[in-house]
Amino acid sequence: MEGNRGSRLLPATERIAALSRVSAALMDELNEERLLHLIAETACELTGAMFAAFTLRPMSGEGQPLVPSEGHLFYLAAVVGATPKQEALFRQMPLGGEGLLAPIFRHGVSVLVSDALAFLHKPDSSQNTTSTASRTAARQAAFAYVHGQLPKEDLRSMGIPRGHPVVRSFLGAPLLDHSRQVRGGLLLGHTEPNQFTQEDEVVLVGLATQAAIALENAHLYRAAQMRAQEVDRIFESIVDGVTLIDDFGNILRENSTARLLREALTESPGGERAIEELLFAPAQRTLNDEAVQDITVIINVDEDETREYLVNASPLRLPPALSGPLVDTEDPPGNVSQAGSRAVVVWHDITEARRLLNERREHAETEARRALLQLILDELPTSVYLVRGHDARLVLANRAATRMWGAVWQIGQPMHEFLTENGLRVFGANGRPLVTEQLATRLVVQDDMSVTIRQHQETIRHPDGTTLPLLVNAVKLTIPNLDGLSAQTATQQRAKWEPVAVVVHQDVTALKEAEQLKDEFLSVAAHELRNPLLVLKGYAQMLLLQSARGKGSALAEWQAEALREIDLATQRLDELTEDLFDVTRLQAGQLVLHDEPTDLVALTRRVVKRQQMTTDRHEISLSTILPHIVLSLDAGRMEQVLSNLIGNAIKYSPRGGPIKVSIHKEDDPEIAVLSIRDYGIGIPEDQQARIFSRFARADNALASGVGGTGLGLYLSRELVERQGGHLWFGSTEGQGSTFFIMLPVGGGYASYGNDAPSSL
Ligand code: ADP
């Protein structure tokens, strides 16, 4: 740029044109840098300056200065007239309120220096211009200048750094914002002295004012934009649906939640009515000054989905648009536009909240029912508990159950774990220990188990040795899921299905005691019967014998017959008392067995022969390929068992027929199996389970009028089992029965009795 006296030489029209270019740019140009550049260029053009520069003070987003006006913390915003190299140098240079620039930045006044070098303060022209003393001197000079106490010629220059074009003429004006804070400076320079006039100073001050307005506008614009973006973001991030509707029902704005629902509804059948209910009706009502607060609207989104919304609407009255210059005024209240009423409709999706509420209520109800059930169960005198799964995990138990077990069974704990943990043992009807799998509670929850187990005799033995005889009833329940968790899907429920059973324990200690009394009575009765019986039997037999030998007066035939009947009856009575004795001995654990090597084949043959002599309507056969098989047995007791079983086969086949006895041997394990097959009345299926109990007799046996005590099978099984064997049967009512005896070969007696509870 030429260093001539530009401003005075430019015609007024060009100057006006240049100024109006700046004014036009102020309105259009929002890019701060380009604008400042244009102003700097215009300043050069109008004043004939060789260089022009804008320095600005860093400001916060809120328009607050971030650095003081002193120091060198301003930055270079635009440069004109410098080579790129010089510009780069300027950008590195500290700029701010020191030396010539101090009045501009620190006091907000313009500075015009005709020849900066001519008045250069000699001692500070060297490199130590940045020293504290120099800065203080510069500050004082600036202060004096501003207050008219110092001619501008005495202002101290900053010195000219290396590479900086030599500036002799200097003109600078501050950029002041609306609160007259220094926002920056517009600085002009020329290498020749006396280049700027007072008029140039006026022009520059005018340009600097325009630049300040431009900066402030740009700042306001940026702030407004930021605020608008903020509002947009907040609006979009609201999880509730928010819609702005005008009084013609046009949707002016909506956030994404509102838009997504509206679009989904538009496509669904009945969606229009839903949109009406959710949006337009509340908007219309609020515009009609009706209150629309927390109105519940239920919408069928599709066939199986219903959603529930809380709708609120309020009118939005906007102030009229402001015109004229930007002024800082509060909106006067009540000054609202009536013409463009709008409604804001906000709807809050409460489907999930409602579902949770319902779930919580249902849960509370279930809990209350459960508590009531527990209360009722706890008041029951009998032990009741519920188990689930094949391992019988506890679901709930009443107080009596805890009392009977003498231990707390934890909810969810498998039965086996509970028993082991608490040192509990359970014994069966025969006094033998039962493993957990044999307990009614475990049996009932097995898949192959029928739904009910009735009157299972079990005896709990507590760790302190006390025992509790029980009758156990267990019923499998057909409820699909105990939890009743409504949140679970049907598949989850199916996957979780497990057998569930309710188990009731009845304490039969009193019954057992009564039974014991009965046993004692039987024992006494058997004893008391025995002596007179023996006397009767002895005399009857003596009379028959003496008469047969011809001693004394001969007996008439009817008398002899009567004596034979007496003899037979006493024989039967004797057998009965023997059975009673055996029962009481067994109960008291006093039955002693004497084992000895015994040939089972020979023994069976003897019994078959003897029994055959008692009947001519039955044909008893023994089939075996074994010539003999020697076992360690109490021969007398085994004869008693076989006599009883073959005797039963005869008794319960009143129409006669074959009775097939067979013996065979099996290896691994080595056992002998003896079976007795008859074709008699059989045993009804529903009574088979209890037929080995004492005094148990089947209904069909009673109905057929065959006499009996119901003690034979009980004694037989006890005797076989105490010799290490097993006794069982298969029977079909009306078709006959087969009784089986299994005995170990060469095995001696199985260990028995050590664990038997003493009360059994
Ligand atoms: P008792 O024969 O004296 O009644 P048991 O203990 O020997 O007593 O038998 C018990 C019951 O078992 C009998 O009353 C009868 O109902 C049934 N029972 C036993 N053996 C047979 C059989 N072979 N056939 C049909 N029923 C039988």
Coordinates of C-alpha atoms and ligand atoms in Angstrom, one line a residue, residues 579 644-653 676-684 687 690-702 704 706-716 729 731-732 736-739, ligand 1:
D579 CA -48.6 -117.3 67.3
N644 CA -48.4 -121.1 57.1
L645 CA -48.0 -120.3 53.5
I646 CA -49.1 -123.7 52.1
G647 CA -51.8 -123.7 54.8
N648 CA -53.0 -120.3 53.4
A649 CA -52.9 -121.6 49.9
I650 CA -55.2 -124.4 50.9
K651 CA -57.5 -122.2 53.1
Y652 CA -57.9 -119.5 50.4
S653 CA -58.6 -122.0 47.6
I676 CA -46.1 -121.3 46.4
R677 CA -48.7 -120.9 43.7
D678 CA -52.4 -121.3 44.3
Y679 CA -55.5 -120.7 42.2
G680 CA -57.7 -119.4 44.9
I681 CA -59.5 -116.2 45.8
G682 CA -56.5 -114.0 45.5
I683 CA -55.9 -110.7 47.4
P684 CA -57.7 -107.5 46.2
Q687 CA -55.4 -104.3 50.3
R690 CA -51.2 -103.8 54.3
I691 CA -51.6 -107.5 54.2
F692 CA -48.3 -108.1 56.1
S693 CA -49.5 -106.0 59.0
R694 CA -50.6 -107.7 62.2
F695 CA -54.2 -108.9 62.3
A696 CA -54.6 -107.7 58.6
R697 CA -57.2 -109.8 56.7
A698 CA -58.5 -109.1 53.2
D699 CA -62.2 -108.4 52.7
N700 CA -62.7 -111.3 50.4
A701 CA -61.2 -113.7 53.0
L702 CA -63.5 -112.4 55.6
S704 CA -65.7 -116.2 52.3
V706 CA -62.5 -118.8 56.2
G707 CA -61.3 -118.5 59.7
G708 CA -58.0 -116.8 60.5
T709 CA -56.2 -114.3 62.8
G710 CA -54.2 -112.2 60.3
L711 CA -51.0 -113.0 62.2
G712 CA -49.5 -115.7 59.9
L713 CA -48.1 -113.5 57.1
Y714 CA -46.8 -111.0 59.6
L715 CA -44.9 -113.7 61.5
S716 CA -43.7 -115.4 58.3
F729 CA -46.2 -112.0 46.7
S731 CA -51.9 -111.8 43.4
T732 CA -54.9 -111.2 41.3
G736 CA -54.9 -116.9 42.9
S737 CA -51.7 -115.9 44.5
T738 CA -48.0 -116.7 44.4
F739 CA -45.9 -116.2 47.5
Ligands
ADP1 P1 -55.0 -115.6 58.3 O1 -54.8 -116.5 57.2 O2 -55.0 -116.3 59.6 O3 -56.1 -114.6 58.2 P2 -52.5 -114.6 57.5 O4 -51.6 -113.5 58.1 O5 -51.8 -115.8 57.1 O6 -53.7 -114.7 58.4 O7 -53.0 -114.0 56.2 C1 -53.5 -112.6 56.2 C2 -54.5 -112.5 55.1 O8 -53.9 -112.5 53.8 C3 -55.6 -113.5 55.1 O9 -56.6 -113.3 56.0 C4 -56.1 -113.4 53.6 O10 -57.0 -112.4 53.5 C5 -54.8 -113.1 52.9 N1 -54.1 -114.3 52.3 C6 -53.0 -114.8 52.8 N2 -52.7 -115.9 52.0 C7 -53.6 -115.9 51.0 C8 -53.7 -116.7 49.8 N3 -52.9 -117.6 49.5 N4 -54.8 -116.4 49.0 C9 -55.6 -115.4 49.3 N5 -55.5 -114.6 50.4 C10 -54.5 -114.9 51.2

